[in-house]
Coordinates of C-alpha atoms and ligand atoms in Angstrom, one line a residue:
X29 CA 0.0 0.0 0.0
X30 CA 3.0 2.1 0.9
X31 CA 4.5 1.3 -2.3
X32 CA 1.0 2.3 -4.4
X33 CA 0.7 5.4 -2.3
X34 CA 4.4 6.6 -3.3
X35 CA 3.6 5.8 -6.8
X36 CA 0.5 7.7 -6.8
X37 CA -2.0 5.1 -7.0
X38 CA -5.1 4.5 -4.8
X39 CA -6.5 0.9 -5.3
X40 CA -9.9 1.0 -6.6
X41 CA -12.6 -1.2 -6.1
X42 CA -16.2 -1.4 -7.3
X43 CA -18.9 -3.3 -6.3
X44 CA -21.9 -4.3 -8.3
X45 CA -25.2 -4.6 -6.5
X46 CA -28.4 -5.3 -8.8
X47 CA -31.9 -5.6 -7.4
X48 CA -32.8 -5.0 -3.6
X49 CA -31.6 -8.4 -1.7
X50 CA -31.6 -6.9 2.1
X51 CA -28.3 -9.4 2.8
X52 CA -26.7 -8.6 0.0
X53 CA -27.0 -5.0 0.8
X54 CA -25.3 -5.4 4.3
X55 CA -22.3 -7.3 2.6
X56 CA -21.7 -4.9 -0.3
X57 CA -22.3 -1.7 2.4
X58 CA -19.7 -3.9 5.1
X59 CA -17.0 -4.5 1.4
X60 CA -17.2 -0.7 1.1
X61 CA -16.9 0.8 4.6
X62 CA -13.6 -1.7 5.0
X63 CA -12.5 -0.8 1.5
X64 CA -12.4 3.5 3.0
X65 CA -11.2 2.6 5.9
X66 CA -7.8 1.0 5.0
X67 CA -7.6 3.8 2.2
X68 CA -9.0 2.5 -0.5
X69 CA -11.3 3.4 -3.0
X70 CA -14.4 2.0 -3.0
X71 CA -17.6 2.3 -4.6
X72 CA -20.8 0.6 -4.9
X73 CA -23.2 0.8 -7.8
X74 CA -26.6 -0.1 -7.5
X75 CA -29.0 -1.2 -10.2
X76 CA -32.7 -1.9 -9.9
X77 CA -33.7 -5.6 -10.3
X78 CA -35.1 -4.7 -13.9
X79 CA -32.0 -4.4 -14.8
X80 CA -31.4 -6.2 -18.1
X81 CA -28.8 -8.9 -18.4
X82 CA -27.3 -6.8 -21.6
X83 CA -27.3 -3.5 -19.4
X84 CA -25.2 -5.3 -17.0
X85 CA -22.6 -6.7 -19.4
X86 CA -22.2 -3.1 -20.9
X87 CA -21.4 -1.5 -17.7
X88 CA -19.2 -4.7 -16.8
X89 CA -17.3 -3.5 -20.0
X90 CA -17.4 -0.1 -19.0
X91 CA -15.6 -0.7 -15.6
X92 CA -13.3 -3.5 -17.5
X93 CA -11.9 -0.4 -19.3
X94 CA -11.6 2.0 -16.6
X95 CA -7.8 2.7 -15.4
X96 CA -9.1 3.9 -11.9
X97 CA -11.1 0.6 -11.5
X98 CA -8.8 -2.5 -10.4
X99 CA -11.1 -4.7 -8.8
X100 CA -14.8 -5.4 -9.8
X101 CA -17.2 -7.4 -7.6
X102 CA -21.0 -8.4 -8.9
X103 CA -22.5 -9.6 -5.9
X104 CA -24.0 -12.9 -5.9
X105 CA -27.5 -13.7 -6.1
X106 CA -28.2 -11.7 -9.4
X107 CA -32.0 -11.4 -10.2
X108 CA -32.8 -14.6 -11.8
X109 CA -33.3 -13.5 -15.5
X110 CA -29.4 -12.6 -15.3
X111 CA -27.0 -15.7 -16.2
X112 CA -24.5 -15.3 -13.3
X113 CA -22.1 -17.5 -15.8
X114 CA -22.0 -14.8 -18.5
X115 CA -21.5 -12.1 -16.1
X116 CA -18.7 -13.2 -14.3
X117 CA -17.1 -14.4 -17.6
X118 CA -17.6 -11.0 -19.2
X119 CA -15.8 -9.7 -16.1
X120 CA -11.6 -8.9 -17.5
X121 CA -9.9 -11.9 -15.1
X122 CA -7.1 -9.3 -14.4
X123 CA -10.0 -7.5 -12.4
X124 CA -11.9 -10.5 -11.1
X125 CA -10.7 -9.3 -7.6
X126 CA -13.5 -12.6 -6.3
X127 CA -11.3 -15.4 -8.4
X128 CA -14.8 -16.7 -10.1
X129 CA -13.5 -16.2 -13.7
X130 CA -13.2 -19.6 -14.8
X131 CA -9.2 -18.7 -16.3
X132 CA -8.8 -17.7 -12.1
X133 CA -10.5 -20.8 -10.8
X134 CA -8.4 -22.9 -13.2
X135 CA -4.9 -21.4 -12.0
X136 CA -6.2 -21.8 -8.1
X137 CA -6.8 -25.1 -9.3
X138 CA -3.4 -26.2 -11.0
X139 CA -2.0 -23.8 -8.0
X140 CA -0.5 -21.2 -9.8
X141 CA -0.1 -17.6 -8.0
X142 CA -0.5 -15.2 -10.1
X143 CA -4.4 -15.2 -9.9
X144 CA -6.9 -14.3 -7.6
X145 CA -8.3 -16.8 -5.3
X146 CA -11.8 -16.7 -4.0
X147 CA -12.4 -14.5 -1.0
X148 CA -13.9 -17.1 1.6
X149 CA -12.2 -19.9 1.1
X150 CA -8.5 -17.6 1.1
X151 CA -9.9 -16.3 3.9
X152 CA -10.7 -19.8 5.5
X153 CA -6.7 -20.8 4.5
X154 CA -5.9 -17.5 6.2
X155 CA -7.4 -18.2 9.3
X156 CA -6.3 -21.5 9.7
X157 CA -2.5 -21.0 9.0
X158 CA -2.5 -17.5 11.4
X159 CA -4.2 -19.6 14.2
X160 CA -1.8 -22.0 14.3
X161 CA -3.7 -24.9 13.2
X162 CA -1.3 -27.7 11.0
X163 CA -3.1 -28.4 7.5
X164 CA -0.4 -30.8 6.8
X165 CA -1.7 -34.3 6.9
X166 CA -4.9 -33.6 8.3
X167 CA -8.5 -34.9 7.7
X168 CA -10.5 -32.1 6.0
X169 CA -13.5 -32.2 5.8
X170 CA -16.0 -29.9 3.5
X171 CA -19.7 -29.9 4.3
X172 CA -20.9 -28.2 0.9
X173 CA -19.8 -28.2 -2.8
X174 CA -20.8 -25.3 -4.4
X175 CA -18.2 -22.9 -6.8
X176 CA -17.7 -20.1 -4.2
X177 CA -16.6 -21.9 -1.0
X178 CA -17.1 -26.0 -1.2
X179 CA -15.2 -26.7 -4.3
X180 CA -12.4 -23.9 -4.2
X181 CA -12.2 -25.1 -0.5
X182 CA -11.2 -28.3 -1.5
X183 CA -9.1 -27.7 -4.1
X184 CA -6.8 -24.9 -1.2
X185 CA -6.7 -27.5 1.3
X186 CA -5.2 -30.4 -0.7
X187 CA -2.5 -28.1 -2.7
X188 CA 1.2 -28.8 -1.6
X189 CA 2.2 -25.8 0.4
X190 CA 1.5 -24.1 3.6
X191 CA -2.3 -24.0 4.4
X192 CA -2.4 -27.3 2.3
X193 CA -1.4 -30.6 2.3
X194 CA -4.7 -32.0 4.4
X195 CA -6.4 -35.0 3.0
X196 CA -9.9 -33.7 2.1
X197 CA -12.9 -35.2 1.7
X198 CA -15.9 -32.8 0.4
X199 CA -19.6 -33.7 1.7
X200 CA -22.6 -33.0 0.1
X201 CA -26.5 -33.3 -0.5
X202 CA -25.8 -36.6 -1.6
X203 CA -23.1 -38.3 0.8
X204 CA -24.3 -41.4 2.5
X205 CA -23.3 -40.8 6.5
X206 CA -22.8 -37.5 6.5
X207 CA -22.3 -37.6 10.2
X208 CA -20.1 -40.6 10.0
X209 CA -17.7 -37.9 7.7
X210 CA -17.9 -35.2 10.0
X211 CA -16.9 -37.0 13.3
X212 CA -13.4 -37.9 11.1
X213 CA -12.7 -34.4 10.9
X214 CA -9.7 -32.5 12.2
X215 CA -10.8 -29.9 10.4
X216 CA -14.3 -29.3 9.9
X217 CA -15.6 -26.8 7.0
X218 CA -19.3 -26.3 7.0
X219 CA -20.8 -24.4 4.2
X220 CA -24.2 -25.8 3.1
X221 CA -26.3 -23.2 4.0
X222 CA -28.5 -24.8 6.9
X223 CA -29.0 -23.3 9.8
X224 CA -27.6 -24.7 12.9
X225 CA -27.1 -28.5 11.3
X226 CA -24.2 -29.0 12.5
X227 CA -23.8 -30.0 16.4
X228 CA -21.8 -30.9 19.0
X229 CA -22.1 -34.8 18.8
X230 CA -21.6 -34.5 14.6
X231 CA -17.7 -33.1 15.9
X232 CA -14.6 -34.8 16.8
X233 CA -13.4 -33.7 20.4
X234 CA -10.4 -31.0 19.7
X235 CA -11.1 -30.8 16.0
X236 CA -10.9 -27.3 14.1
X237 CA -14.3 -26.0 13.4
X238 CA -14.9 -23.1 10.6
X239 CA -18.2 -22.0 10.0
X240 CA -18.8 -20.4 7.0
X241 CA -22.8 -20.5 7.2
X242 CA -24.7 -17.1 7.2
X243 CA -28.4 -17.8 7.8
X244 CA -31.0 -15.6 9.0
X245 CA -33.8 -17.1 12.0
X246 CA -36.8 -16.1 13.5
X247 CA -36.2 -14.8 17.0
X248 CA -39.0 -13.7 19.1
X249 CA -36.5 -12.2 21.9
X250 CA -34.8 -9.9 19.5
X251 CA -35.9 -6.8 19.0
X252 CA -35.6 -7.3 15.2
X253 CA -37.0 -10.4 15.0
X254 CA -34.1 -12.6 14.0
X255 CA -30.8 -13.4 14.2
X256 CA -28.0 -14.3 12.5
X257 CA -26.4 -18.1 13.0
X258 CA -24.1 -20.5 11.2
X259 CA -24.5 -23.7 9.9
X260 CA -23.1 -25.1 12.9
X261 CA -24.9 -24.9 16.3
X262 CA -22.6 -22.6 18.4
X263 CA -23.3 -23.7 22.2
X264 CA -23.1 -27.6 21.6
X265 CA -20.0 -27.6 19.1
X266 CA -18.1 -25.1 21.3
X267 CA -18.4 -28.0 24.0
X268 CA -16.4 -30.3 21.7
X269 CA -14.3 -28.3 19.6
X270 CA -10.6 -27.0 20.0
X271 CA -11.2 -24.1 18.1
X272 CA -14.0 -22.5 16.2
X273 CA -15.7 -19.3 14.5
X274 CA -18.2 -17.5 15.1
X275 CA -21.4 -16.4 12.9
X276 CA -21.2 -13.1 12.6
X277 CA -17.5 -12.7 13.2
X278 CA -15.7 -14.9 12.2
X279 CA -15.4 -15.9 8.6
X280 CA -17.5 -12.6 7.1
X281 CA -15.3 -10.5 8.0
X282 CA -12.0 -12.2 7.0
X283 CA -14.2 -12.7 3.5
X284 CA -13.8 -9.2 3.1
X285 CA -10.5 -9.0 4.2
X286 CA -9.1 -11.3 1.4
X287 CA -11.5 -8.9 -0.7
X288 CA -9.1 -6.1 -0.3
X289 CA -5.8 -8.3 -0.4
X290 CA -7.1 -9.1 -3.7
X291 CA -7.9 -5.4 -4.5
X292 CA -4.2 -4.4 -3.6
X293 CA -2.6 -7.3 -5.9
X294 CA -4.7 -5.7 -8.5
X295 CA -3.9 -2.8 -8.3
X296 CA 0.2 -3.2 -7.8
X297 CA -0.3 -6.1 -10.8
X298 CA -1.3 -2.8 -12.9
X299 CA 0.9 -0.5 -11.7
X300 CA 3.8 -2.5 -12.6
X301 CA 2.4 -3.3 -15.9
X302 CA 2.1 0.2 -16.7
X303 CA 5.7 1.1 -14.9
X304 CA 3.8 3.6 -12.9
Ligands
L34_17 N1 -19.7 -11.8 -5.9 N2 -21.0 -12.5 -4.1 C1 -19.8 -12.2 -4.6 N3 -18.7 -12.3 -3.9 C2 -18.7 -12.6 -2.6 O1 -17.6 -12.8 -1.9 C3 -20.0 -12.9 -2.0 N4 -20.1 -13.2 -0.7 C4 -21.1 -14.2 -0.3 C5 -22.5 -13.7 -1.0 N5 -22.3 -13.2 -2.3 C6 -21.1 -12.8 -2.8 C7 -19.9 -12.3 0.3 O2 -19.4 -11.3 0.2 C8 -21.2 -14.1 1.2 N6 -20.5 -12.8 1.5 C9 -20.4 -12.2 2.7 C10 -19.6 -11.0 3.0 C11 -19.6 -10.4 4.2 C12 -20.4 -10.8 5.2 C13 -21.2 -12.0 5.0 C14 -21.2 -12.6 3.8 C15 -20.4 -10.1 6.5 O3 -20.0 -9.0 6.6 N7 -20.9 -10.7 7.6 C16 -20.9 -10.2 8.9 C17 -22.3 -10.0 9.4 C18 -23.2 -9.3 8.4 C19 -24.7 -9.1 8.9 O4 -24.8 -8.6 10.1 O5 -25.6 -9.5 8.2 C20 -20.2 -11.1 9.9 O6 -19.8 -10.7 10.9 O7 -20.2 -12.3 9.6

């Protein structure tokens, strides 16, 4: 940052938010408070839900082109008459500061560096490694498959270098035993989206829980009416486990963390490039 600063450059980042989604709002307003605040600039541009999938691709190519812009995010869910494939593959991977481009997802993959990787899993790696836990030869396990945490997940845990090295074994919708997985686990990765599935007795004493679940439940005592919980059930799987993260917390916040890491390589990646 130091380095950008004496250069003259201020990393950029914008954030795409189409159609009204009220958690999606709180994310993209959390991305660009912490993108100010470290010194960064960030901006968010929002688009009503009739937003047509060609509008989108146009301003996609607008930002793609812009000098000052070195990171572009398009928050996930879009509206559902927008292909989120197309979009994210319209988006120039040099910019694709959330590593969903399929040309970043394939060097994360073959475990090349000079991409980006995804922001929650990085961020899960991240946490992990700074906490002191050892990757290296441990069971993994990965409760969820999908592109943005299950499968990157899986494909950072098992590469060859710090933060790696586990043997991982990725759950899903379909696994026989579920359970019978999850009691295995040194390292337990939940990310399917269900609200408080997860418990105590479905953890191995002393294992590494990370819970990447963000769900929204009624709650009479609050004075909203609901809360925010993981997919893991807090009270019982803090009993068990060595070490584990909170929901909210825990692996949000470091989410957007690796958001900004990403953001800086961008923009240093460019600044070279143009021997600013
Ligand atoms: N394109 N879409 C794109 N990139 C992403 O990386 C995301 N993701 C997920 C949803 N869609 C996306 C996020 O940003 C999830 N996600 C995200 C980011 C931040 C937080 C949660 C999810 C976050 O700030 N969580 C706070 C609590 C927020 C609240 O109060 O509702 C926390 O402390 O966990």
């Amino acid at each position: 940052m130091i380095a950008l600063a004496a250069r003259g450059v201020v990393p950029g980042l914008s954030v795409v938010l189409v159609g009204d989604d009220a958690a999606s709002a709180v994310y993209v307003a959390n991305k660009e408070k912490f993108a100010r605040q470290v010194g960064m600039h960030g901006d968010t541009i929002r688009l009503p839900a009739s937003t047509t999938q060609a509008e989108l691709l146009a301003l996609v190519e607008q930002l793609n082109a812009d000098d000052a812009v070195h990171g572009i995010l398009v928050q996930m869910p879009l509206p559902s008459h927008i292909d989120p494939d197309v979009v994210i593959r319209h988006i120039a991977p040099h910019k694709d500061v959330d590593g969903f481009h399929p040309v970043n997802v394939g060097k994360m993959l073959i475990g090349h560096t000079d991409g980006f990787l995804p922001c929650t899993p990085a961020g899960v790696i991240e946490l992990l490694v700074r906490s002191g836990v050892e990757t290296r030869g441990a069971e993994a396990v990965i409760v969820g498959r999908s592109n943005i945490v299950g499968k990157p997940m899986a494909a950072l845990l098992v590469q060859a270098r710090a933060g790696g090295d586990a043997t991982v074994t990725v759950c899903h919708s379909r696994s026989r035993d579920l359970f019978e997985h999850t009691r295995r686990a040194d390292i337990l990765i939940a990310a399917v989206g269900r609200a408080e599935m997860i418990r105590g007795e479905h953890i191995k004493p002393g294992a590494t829980v990370i819970d990447v679940g963000m769900n929204r439940v009624a709650d009479a005592s609050r004075a909203s009416g609901s809360r925010l919980c993981g997919d893991v059930h807090f009270e019982s799987a803090e009993a068990v486990a060595g070490k584990i993260t909170p929901v909210p917390g825990g692996v949000g916040p470091m989410t957007i963390a690796m958001l900004l890491q990403n953001t800086v390589r961008a923009a240093e990646r460019t600044a070279s490039r143009i021997g600013a």
